[in-house]
Structures are given as structure tokens and as C-alpha cells.
Short mmCIF file of C-alpha atoms in Angstrom, two decimals:
data_model
loop_
_atom_site.label_atom_id
_atom_site.label_comp_id
_atom_site.label_asym_id
_atom_site.label_seq_id
_atom_site.Cartn_x
_atom_site.Cartn_y
_atom_site.Cartn_z
CA MET A 1 -2.31 -4.63 -25.37
CA GLU A 2 -0.53 -4.61 -23.00
CA GLY A 3 -3.60 -6.20 -20.64
CA GLN A 4 -3.88 -8.96 -23.82
CA LEU A 5 0.11 -10.14 -23.85
CA ALA A 6 -0.95 -10.42 -19.87
CA GLU A 7 -2.90 -12.88 -19.77
CA THR A 8 -1.44 -15.42 -21.77
CA LEU A 9 1.89 -15.44 -19.49
CA PRO A 10 2.02 -18.18 -17.17
CA ALA A 11 0.61 -16.88 -13.55
CA ALA A 12 4.33 -17.19 -11.93
CA GLU A 13 5.81 -15.09 -14.92
CA THR A 14 3.03 -12.84 -14.71
CA LEU A 15 3.99 -12.12 -11.13
CA GLU A 16 7.37 -12.12 -11.65
CA ALA A 17 6.77 -9.32 -13.90
CA GLU A 18 4.92 -7.01 -12.24
CA LYS A 19 7.62 -7.92 -9.18
CA ALA A 20 10.16 -6.46 -11.72
CA SER A 21 8.40 -3.57 -12.70
CA LEU A 22 7.54 -2.00 -8.88
CA LEU A 23 10.51 -0.06 -8.47
CA ARG A 24 10.83 0.95 -12.60
CA GLN A 25 8.09 3.72 -11.98
CA PRO A 26 7.69 7.32 -14.15
CA LYS A 27 9.29 10.43 -12.04
CA ALA A 28 5.91 11.39 -11.61
CA VAL A 29 4.60 8.04 -9.60
CA TRP A 30 7.21 8.69 -7.00
CA ALA A 31 7.25 11.82 -6.67
CA THR A 32 3.18 11.44 -5.65
CA ALA A 33 4.44 8.27 -3.60
CA LEU A 34 6.56 10.88 -1.64
CA ALA A 35 3.51 13.40 -1.27
CA ALA A 36 1.50 10.22 -0.07
CA VAL A 37 3.94 9.61 2.21
CA PHE A 38 3.88 13.30 3.97
CA ALA A 39 0.23 13.43 3.42
CA PHE A 40 -0.14 9.64 6.06
CA MET A 41 2.07 11.10 8.43
CA GLY A 42 -0.92 12.79 9.05
CA ILE A 43 -2.59 10.69 10.57
CA GLY A 44 -0.20 9.18 13.29
CA LEU A 45 1.49 12.65 14.42
CA VAL A 46 -0.58 13.80 16.58
CA ASP A 47 -0.25 10.45 18.29
CA PRO A 48 2.80 11.25 20.58
CA ILE A 49 2.03 14.38 21.78
CA LEU A 50 -1.54 13.57 22.82
CA PRO A 51 -1.12 13.79 26.34
CA ALA A 52 1.23 16.73 25.99
CA ILE A 53 -2.37 18.87 23.94
CA ALA A 54 -4.28 17.10 26.75
CA LYS A 55 -1.83 19.15 30.12
CA ASN A 56 -1.07 22.68 27.53
CA LEU A 57 -4.40 23.32 26.70
CA ASP A 58 -6.41 21.54 29.59
CA ALA A 59 -8.74 18.88 28.19
CA SER A 60 -9.83 15.13 28.82
CA PRO A 61 -8.10 12.39 26.72
CA SER A 62 -12.06 12.17 25.05
CA GLN A 63 -11.43 16.39 24.06
CA VAL A 64 -8.42 15.54 22.92
CA SER A 65 -9.34 12.67 20.22
CA LEU A 66 -11.72 14.78 18.52
CA LEU A 67 -8.74 15.42 16.77
CA PHE A 68 -9.25 12.60 15.28
CA THR A 69 -12.56 12.56 14.75
CA SER A 70 -13.12 15.80 12.75
CA TYR A 71 -10.16 14.74 11.46
CA PHE A 72 -11.63 11.25 9.95
CA LEU A 73 -14.87 12.84 9.76
CA VAL A 74 -14.33 15.87 7.63
CA THR A 75 -12.20 13.07 5.66
CA ALA A 76 -15.00 10.42 5.14
CA VAL A 77 -17.73 13.13 4.20
CA ALA A 78 -15.47 14.86 1.46
CA MET A 79 -15.11 11.50 0.11
CA LEU A 80 -17.55 11.93 -2.10
CA ILE A 81 -17.05 14.48 -3.92
CA THR A 82 -13.04 14.26 -4.34
CA GLY A 83 -14.01 12.16 -8.28
CA PHE A 84 -16.87 15.76 -8.71
CA VAL A 85 -14.17 18.14 -8.91
CA SER A 86 -10.63 15.44 -9.79
CA SER A 87 -13.16 14.62 -12.91
CA ARG A 88 -13.90 18.30 -13.81
CA ILE A 89 -10.29 20.11 -12.86
CA GLY A 90 -8.25 16.75 -13.53
CA GLY A 91 -6.38 15.19 -10.77
CA LYS A 92 -3.20 17.19 -10.76
CA ARG A 93 -5.15 20.35 -9.58
CA THR A 94 -6.86 18.23 -7.01
CA LEU A 95 -4.12 16.94 -5.56
CA LEU A 96 -2.45 20.23 -5.32
CA ILE A 97 -5.18 21.95 -4.05
CA GLY A 98 -5.29 19.44 -1.23
CA LEU A 99 -1.77 19.89 -0.39
CA ALA A 100 -2.71 23.46 -0.13
CA ILE A 101 -5.29 23.06 2.08
CA ILE A 102 -3.57 21.30 4.29
CA VAL A 103 -0.94 23.36 4.70
CA VAL A 104 -2.81 26.25 5.87
CA PHE A 105 -4.77 24.36 8.61
CA ALA A 106 -1.44 22.39 9.42
CA SER A 107 0.18 25.82 9.61
CA LEU A 108 -3.03 26.97 12.02
CA SER A 109 -3.33 23.80 13.92
CA GLY A 110 0.10 25.15 15.65
CA THR A 111 -1.21 28.96 16.38
CA SER A 112 -4.33 26.93 18.48
CA LEU A 113 -4.91 28.40 21.77
CA SER A 114 -7.83 25.96 23.00
CA VAL A 115 -8.54 22.85 22.01
CA GLY A 116 -11.49 23.50 20.44
CA GLU A 117 -9.94 25.55 17.84
CA LEU A 118 -7.30 22.25 17.34
CA ILE A 119 -9.84 20.45 16.71
CA GLY A 120 -11.64 23.09 14.02
CA PHE A 121 -8.36 23.26 12.26
CA ARG A 122 -7.78 19.56 12.26
CA ALA A 123 -11.13 19.52 10.66
CA GLY A 124 -10.04 21.17 7.40
CA TRP A 125 -7.00 19.46 7.37
CA GLY A 126 -9.12 16.65 6.96
CA LEU A 127 -11.13 18.13 4.07
CA GLY A 128 -7.23 18.41 2.07
CA ASN A 129 -6.65 15.29 3.18
CA ALA A 130 -9.79 13.48 1.34
CA LEU A 131 -9.02 15.80 -2.05
CA PHE A 132 -5.25 14.94 -1.72
CA VAL A 133 -5.93 10.63 -0.54
CA ALA A 134 -8.29 9.51 -2.88
CA THR A 135 -6.82 11.50 -5.94
CA ALA A 136 -3.40 10.06 -4.76
CA LEU A 137 -5.01 6.25 -5.61
CA ALA A 138 -6.50 7.44 -8.69
CA VAL A 139 -2.93 8.95 -10.05
CA ILE A 140 -0.66 6.25 -9.32
CA VAL A 141 -2.57 4.18 -10.87
CA GLY A 142 -3.19 5.72 -13.80
CA VAL A 143 0.74 6.46 -14.42
CA ALA A 144 2.56 3.14 -12.94
CA SER A 145 3.77 0.76 -14.40
CA GLY A 146 3.24 -2.90 -13.96
CA GLY A 147 -0.81 -2.61 -13.52
CA ALA A 148 -2.59 -1.92 -10.97
CA GLY A 149 -2.24 -4.19 -8.22
CA THR A 150 1.61 -2.78 -8.22
CA ALA A 151 0.10 0.82 -7.96
CA ILE A 152 -1.50 -0.42 -5.35
CA ILE A 153 0.94 -1.85 -3.40
CA LEU A 154 3.45 1.67 -4.08
CA TYR A 155 -0.27 3.28 -3.09
CA GLU A 156 -0.07 0.63 0.39
CA ALA A 157 4.20 1.15 0.90
CA ALA A 158 3.32 5.10 0.91
CA LEU A 159 0.94 4.54 3.75
CA GLY A 160 3.06 2.63 5.63
CA LEU A 161 6.02 4.48 5.36
CA GLY A 162 3.49 7.40 6.07
CA ILE A 163 2.16 6.29 9.70
CA SER A 164 5.08 4.67 10.43
CA LEU A 165 7.43 7.89 10.29
CA GLY A 166 4.18 10.47 11.31
CA PRO A 167 5.02 9.47 15.11
CA LEU A 168 8.02 9.14 15.04
CA LEU A 169 8.56 13.15 13.88
CA GLY A 170 5.51 13.72 16.19
CA ALA A 171 8.03 12.26 18.56
CA LEU A 172 11.02 13.88 17.38
CA LEU A 173 9.58 18.06 17.32
CA GLY A 174 7.02 17.16 19.69
CA GLY A 175 9.18 15.96 21.94
CA TRP A 176 10.79 19.85 21.94
CA GLN A 177 7.42 21.70 21.94
CA TRP A 178 3.82 20.17 21.38
CA ARG A 179 3.50 22.92 18.43
CA ALA A 180 6.27 21.62 16.61
CA PRO A 181 5.29 18.41 14.05
CA PHE A 182 1.94 20.65 12.97
CA PHE A 183 4.58 23.07 11.34
CA GLY A 184 7.24 20.47 10.92
CA THR A 185 4.16 18.73 8.76
CA ALA A 186 3.10 22.13 6.94
CA VAL A 187 7.11 21.87 5.93
CA LEU A 188 6.73 18.42 4.46
CA MET A 189 3.15 19.85 2.49
CA ALA A 190 4.67 22.38 0.60
CA ALA A 191 7.96 20.14 -0.19
CA ALA A 192 5.12 17.86 -1.27
CA PHE A 193 3.49 20.60 -3.35
CA ILE A 194 6.38 21.50 -5.60
CA ALA A 195 8.00 18.40 -6.44
CA LEU A 196 4.20 17.59 -7.61
CA VAL A 197 4.55 20.99 -9.56
CA ALA A 198 7.63 20.38 -11.09
CA LEU A 199 7.31 16.68 -11.54
CA LEU A 200 3.94 15.19 -12.17
CA PRO A 201 2.35 16.48 -15.87
CA LYS A 202 -0.92 17.36 -16.35
CA THR A 203 -3.28 14.25 -15.51
CA PRO A 204 -6.39 14.08 -18.58
CA LEU A 205 -9.61 14.57 -17.63
CA PRO A 206 -11.65 11.34 -18.06
CA GLU A 207 -13.67 10.80 -21.00
CA ARG A 208 -16.87 10.53 -18.12
CA LYS A 209 -17.54 13.23 -15.71
CA VAL A 210 -17.72 11.99 -11.94
CA ARG A 211 -21.88 12.61 -10.54
CA LEU A 212 -22.04 13.89 -6.87
CA ARG A 213 -24.63 10.54 -6.26
CA ASP A 214 -21.85 7.82 -7.94
CA PRO A 215 -19.83 6.44 -4.92
CA LEU A 216 -23.53 6.66 -2.81
CA LEU A 217 -24.87 4.35 -6.39
CA ALA A 218 -21.86 2.63 -6.13
CA LEU A 219 -22.16 1.72 -2.45
CA GLY A 220 -25.90 -0.39 -4.12
CA HIS A 221 -23.24 -3.27 -4.89
CA LYS A 222 -23.25 -5.86 -2.95
CA GLY A 223 -19.54 -6.56 -2.67
CA LEU A 224 -18.57 -3.40 -2.31
CA ARG A 225 -21.09 -2.80 0.47
CA THR A 226 -19.76 -5.65 2.13
CA THR A 227 -16.08 -4.20 1.17
CA ALA A 228 -17.50 -0.64 2.58
CA ALA A 229 -18.95 -2.41 5.71
CA SER A 230 -16.94 -4.78 7.48
CA GLY A 231 -14.06 -1.37 6.77
CA LEU A 232 -15.99 0.55 8.53
CA PHE A 233 -16.24 -2.07 11.93
CA TYR A 234 -12.37 -3.23 11.06
CA ASN A 235 -11.41 1.14 11.65
CA TYR A 236 -13.26 0.89 14.96
CA GLY A 237 -10.49 -1.52 15.79
CA PHE A 238 -8.07 0.09 13.93
CA PHE A 239 -7.98 3.15 15.68
CA THR A 240 -9.29 1.94 18.67
CA VAL A 241 -5.41 1.35 18.90
CA LEU A 242 -4.25 4.00 17.50
CA ALA A 243 -5.81 6.63 19.29
CA PHE A 244 -6.09 5.96 22.69
CA THR A 245 -3.02 3.15 23.49
CA PRO A 246 -1.00 6.57 23.61
CA PHE A 247 -3.03 7.47 27.31
CA ILE A 248 -2.02 4.62 28.97
CA LEU A 249 1.37 3.85 27.72
CA GLY A 250 2.31 6.02 30.40
CA MET A 251 5.47 7.57 28.42
CA ASP A 252 6.70 10.64 27.08
CA ALA A 253 6.37 12.39 23.47
CA TYR A 254 9.34 9.69 22.86
CA GLY A 255 7.65 6.52 23.98
CA ILE A 256 5.05 6.87 22.80
CA GLY A 257 6.39 8.10 18.96
CA GLY A 258 9.08 4.86 19.16
CA VAL A 259 6.12 2.68 20.06
CA PHE A 260 3.92 3.71 17.13
CA PHE A 261 6.51 3.68 15.05
CA GLY A 262 7.49 0.23 15.09
CA TRP A 263 3.54 -0.08 15.05
CA GLY A 264 4.12 1.75 11.76
CA VAL A 265 6.77 -0.14 10.21
CA ALA A 266 5.38 -4.03 11.12
CA VAL A 267 1.84 -1.91 8.90
CA ALA A 268 4.22 -1.02 5.87
CA VAL A 269 6.14 -4.48 5.95
CA PHE A 270 3.78 -6.46 5.84
CA SER A 271 1.26 -4.48 3.41
CA VAL A 272 3.87 -4.34 0.72
CA PHE A 273 5.64 -8.26 1.58
CA VAL A 274 3.14 -10.49 3.60
CA ALA A 275 -0.30 -9.73 2.46
CA PRO A 276 0.40 -9.99 -1.46
CA VAL A 277 1.86 -13.69 -0.80
CA LEU A 278 -0.96 -14.64 1.34
CA GLN A 279 -3.34 -13.55 -0.84
CA ASN A 280 -1.76 -15.27 -3.39
CA ARG A 281 -1.56 -18.27 -1.25
CA PHE A 282 -4.84 -18.82 0.43
CA GLY A 283 -7.06 -15.66 -1.70
CA ALA A 284 -7.86 -12.38 -0.45
CA THR A 285 -11.19 -13.71 1.60
CA ARG A 286 -9.40 -15.82 3.76
CA VAL A 287 -7.15 -13.73 4.20
CA LEU A 288 -9.25 -11.22 5.31
CA THR A 289 -11.82 -13.09 7.91
CA GLY A 290 -8.59 -15.04 9.08
CA THR A 291 -6.39 -11.75 10.29
CA LEU A 292 -9.38 -9.77 11.27
CA ALA A 293 -10.48 -13.23 13.68
CA VAL A 294 -6.32 -12.45 14.75
CA LEU A 295 -6.75 -9.32 15.29
CA MET A 296 -9.36 -9.67 17.57
CA LEU A 297 -7.67 -11.81 19.97
CA ASP A 298 -4.86 -9.12 19.44
CA LEU A 299 -7.18 -6.64 21.28
CA VAL A 300 -8.99 -8.52 23.55
CA GLY A 301 -4.69 -9.65 24.39
CA LEU A 302 -4.84 -5.64 24.74
CA GLY A 303 -8.07 -5.31 27.30
CA VAL A 304 -6.31 -7.90 29.48
CA ALA A 305 -3.16 -6.20 29.53
CA ALA A 306 -4.58 -2.43 29.90
CA GLY A 307 -3.41 -0.85 33.16
CA HIS A 308 -1.42 -4.30 34.15
CA SER A 309 1.04 -4.80 31.66
CA VAL A 310 2.60 -1.84 29.87
CA PRO A 311 5.37 -4.31 27.88
CA ALA A 312 2.45 -6.59 26.81
CA VAL A 313 0.58 -3.33 25.51
CA VAL A 314 3.87 -2.79 23.75
CA VAL A 315 4.58 -6.10 21.83
CA LEU A 316 0.18 -6.24 20.75
CA VAL A 317 0.56 -2.61 19.94
CA VAL A 318 3.23 -3.70 17.60
CA VAL A 319 2.19 -7.29 16.67
CA SER A 320 -1.47 -5.24 15.62
CA GLY A 321 0.53 -3.34 12.59
CA ALA A 322 1.61 -6.50 11.04
CA LEU A 323 -2.47 -7.52 10.84
CA LEU A 324 -3.54 -4.21 9.94
CA GLY A 325 -1.09 -3.81 7.20
CA ILE A 326 -2.11 -7.00 5.69
CA ASN A 327 -6.12 -6.16 6.07
CA ASN A 328 -5.29 -2.51 4.82
CA THR A 329 -3.60 -4.15 1.66
CA ILE A 330 -6.81 -6.56 1.14
CA TYR A 331 -9.35 -4.45 1.61
CA THR A 332 -8.35 -1.79 -0.42
CA GLU A 333 -7.65 -4.50 -3.03
CA LEU A 334 -11.12 -5.73 -2.96
CA ALA A 335 -12.71 -2.14 -3.15
CA MET A 336 -10.95 -1.53 -6.57
CA GLY A 337 -11.71 -4.40 -8.46
CA VAL A 338 -14.75 -5.89 -6.17
CA SER A 339 -17.51 -3.83 -8.34
CA ASP A 340 -18.17 -2.46 -11.70
CA SER A 341 -17.14 0.97 -10.70
CA PRO A 342 -14.81 3.09 -11.85
CA ARG A 343 -12.12 2.94 -9.28
CA PRO A 344 -11.82 6.85 -8.09
CA VAL A 345 -15.66 5.85 -7.70
CA ALA A 346 -15.76 3.13 -6.05
CA SER A 347 -12.75 4.02 -4.04
CA ALA A 348 -14.40 6.81 -2.33
CA GLY A 349 -18.22 5.21 -1.68
CA TYR A 350 -15.73 2.85 -0.25
CA ASN A 351 -13.93 5.03 1.92
CA PHE A 352 -16.87 7.15 3.17
CA VAL A 353 -18.43 4.24 4.87
CA ARG A 354 -14.56 2.95 6.31
CA TRP A 355 -13.66 6.26 7.67
CA MET A 356 -16.38 7.07 9.88
CA GLY A 357 -14.96 3.76 12.31
CA GLY A 358 -12.23 6.30 12.00
CA ALA A 359 -13.91 8.94 13.07
CA LEU A 360 -16.26 6.66 15.23
CA ALA A 361 -13.51 4.75 17.22
CA PRO A 362 -11.12 7.74 18.67
CA PHE A 363 -13.62 9.83 20.71
CA ALA A 364 -16.07 5.92 21.87
CA ALA A 365 -12.31 4.77 22.99
CA ALA A 366 -11.96 8.01 25.19
CA GLN A 367 -15.62 7.73 26.84
CA LEU A 368 -15.46 4.30 27.42
CA GLY A 369 -12.02 4.26 29.41
CA GLU A 370 -12.94 7.23 31.28
CA HIS A 371 -16.21 5.92 32.80
CA PHE A 372 -15.16 2.04 32.31
CA GLY A 373 -11.69 1.73 32.65
CA PRO A 374 -8.71 1.23 30.13
CA GLN A 375 -9.77 -2.50 28.90
CA VAL A 376 -13.27 -1.61 27.75
CA PRO A 377 -12.25 0.31 24.87
CA PHE A 378 -9.89 -2.85 23.34
CA PHE A 379 -12.70 -5.43 24.68
CA ALA A 380 -15.44 -2.77 22.17
CA GLY A 381 -12.59 -3.24 19.36
CA ALA A 382 -12.43 -6.74 19.93
CA ALA A 383 -16.21 -7.12 19.23
CA ALA A 384 -16.19 -4.65 15.80
CA MET A 385 -13.69 -7.22 14.86
CA VAL A 386 -16.20 -9.61 15.56
CA VAL A 387 -18.71 -7.75 13.81
CA ALA A 388 -16.71 -6.98 10.81
CA ILE A 389 -16.24 -10.91 10.06
CA GLY A 390 -19.46 -11.43 10.52
CA ILE A 391 -20.29 -9.20 7.63
CA ALA A 392 -17.47 -10.52 5.53
CA PHE A 393 -18.76 -14.03 5.56
CA SER A 394 -22.48 -12.89 4.57
CA GLY A 395 -20.83 -11.25 1.93
CA ARG A 396 -18.44 -14.13 1.22
CA ARG A 397 -20.10 -14.93 -2.09
CA TYR A 398 -19.76 -11.25 -3.32
CA LEU A 399 -16.35 -11.14 -2.78
CA THR A 400 -14.77 -14.23 -4.19
CA ALA A 401 -16.03 -14.13 -6.91
CA HIS A 402 -15.09 -10.65 -7.51
CA GLU A 403 -11.83 -10.96 -5.30
CA PRO A 404 -8.90 -10.12 -6.89
CA HIS A 405 -6.63 -12.63 -8.96
CA VAL A 406 -4.63 -15.72 -7.21
CA VAL A 407 -1.85 -16.72 -8.80
#
């Protein structure tokens, strides 16, 4: 009935109603979103301390970059089981199990005596991250008022806030001791665990249990497959910036943390406030390809500036955050609505593919930087944007037909 009423409203009134409902959410939504902020902090947490980890554990940049690779590789593969698990034990239990795993492996990361141990513990952290992140989006969509569009904006706001606060926490604690950010994250995730136990009601089981092969079958839809494949190359550029730039800034933990805090704020602001406006004005597909093209130019600029001008690198990193914020929202909305698969299944299939870009980029960028110079990783990232644009353009018929409603 509520959906029928929304369809009868004029487009402008519907948009205003969604905006008005954005902040009027149940406590369970805010508790889940806050826990998501803490979970996403784990992505950028290690950025400010990468040089310190390399120094203290006698590791090369490419070895340290495996902290991202192990984390995202396990996250990507584990996405295939998230729906299978949550459809059998419920969303709340899946969230709590994910948080508990993160608490354990974040704590163990802080005790690492070698880079190999730290890489292994980050892999375990990635398992908890997959269980939590994939389920959090489905829970927020299910519990939030104002429709799926509002829920996705809330989710992207949590992502942007977490990505911006992660480097800040990493800098504040890492400037004191490189192990401290890991223990700090464990404490935050434990607090999130308690909040969800108290505030999130038991989530009902879906009528249909998700099979292990369902996310892969969902990728048979050309629209979702196009979104995921383009997202893979997009994420390659995303994590080239996030994982490789700290090694060329020549700053301490506080300096690196400050740069990526600014980057993360740009991600958050543009994902929540700018992306919906652009999408409503031009359509998701046009905004996606246009922003990818500008991001390609930004990466070329980073390649030119790398090793020559730290101020230029800083400015271009922050600008990239704005572009990444826009595309994060667009990709997520397309993945959730472009196919007929249930949202959790479509999300799992999409994230399985796109996180592979996050797993590949840090190690590949570090290897390219070590062997060919600091400019080459960014040029490779720019080339990945060209591929992402080509994939999106070739599948534009499927994306445009199912893209989120434009008002």
C-alpha cells in the first residue's frame, strides 16, 4: 500500500518525502549504521601506518600491501556465503558473528610479530567484514523507513564516514604505536556488538533460503554482470589511490592520516549529497561513465605528480575522494536494482566480483612502483578506468533500462 501511494505522488513530492524520512529512522537502523561506520573504518585504518609497519616488521611496500590483498580477497570470496548463512540463521545473528570475528582478528593483528602473521590475521578480519557488510546493507534496507533509496543513502553515508574516520583513527593511535589502531578497532567493534544486541530486533528469516550458487547465477543477468565487471576495474583504481599513495607522500602517520581524512570526507559528502542530485538530473549511467572519465584524468594527474610534487598529489587524492563518493553510490544502486534477483543475492554476486579489484590493486600497484617507478601504478589505474568505462558503455542498454528512477 505504501509503495502504491508513493507511485501516485508527483515525482517532486516523492523526492521530498524521501528526504524528510532520511533522518526519521528506527533506533535499529542507527545502531546498524553506526556499527557499519566502525566496520568500514577497518578499510582505511592501516593507511597511515603502512610505512611504520614496513619499517617495524622489516617488510617491503609490496609485502605490506598484502594486508589489503588478503583482506579483500577473503572478503570477496566470503560474499558468496553471506546470503546462505543469513537466510538460515537470520540477519541479526549473522551481523553479530561478523562483528565477533572482526574483534578477534583485529586484536590478533595487534599482536603480530611478522608481516606474514599480520597478513593472515587481516584475512580472518576479511571474513568477518564480509559477513557484516553484506548483511548490514540488507538489514538497513529491510528496517529503514523511506524506501530502498533512502536506505542505500544511509548505508553509503556510513561507508563514507567510516572510510574518513579510519585513517584519522589510524593516525591518532598509530602515531603513538603502530599496533594501537588494531586494538582500538577491536574495542569499537565490541561496542558495536553490544549496541546491536541491545537495539536491533530479531530479524525474520526470508521465505526462501539462499543457495550457495545463487550469487553466481545472479551474475548471469547482463545488467548485473556489466555493473560488477565495471566495478572490478573501478575498484582497481580506487584501491590504487588508497593503498599505494601513502608510500609516496613522505609523511608521518599524522600527515598521511590527515590527507586520507580529507579524502574520506570528500567520499562521504559526495556520496550522500551530490550523487543523488546528479543521478536525478542526468541518470545513473551517464553520471557513472562521466565520473569514471574524470577519475581517469585524476589518476593520470597523480601519475604525473608522483615523485615530483607532494602538494599536487595531496590535492588530487582529495579530488579523487569526491569522484569515488559519487560512483560508490551509483554502483551500489545499480547493483541493487538492475536485475530481478533479491537484493542480498545481487549484492553478494556484485561484491564478489568488484572486491577482486580491491584485492588485486594494492599488490599490483606496489609491484609496479617498486620495479618501474611511482608514476606507473597511477597510469595503470587510469587504464583500468578506461576499461571500466568501456564495459559500462557496452552494456549501457541493460543499465539504462533498469537504472534507479530519475525524478
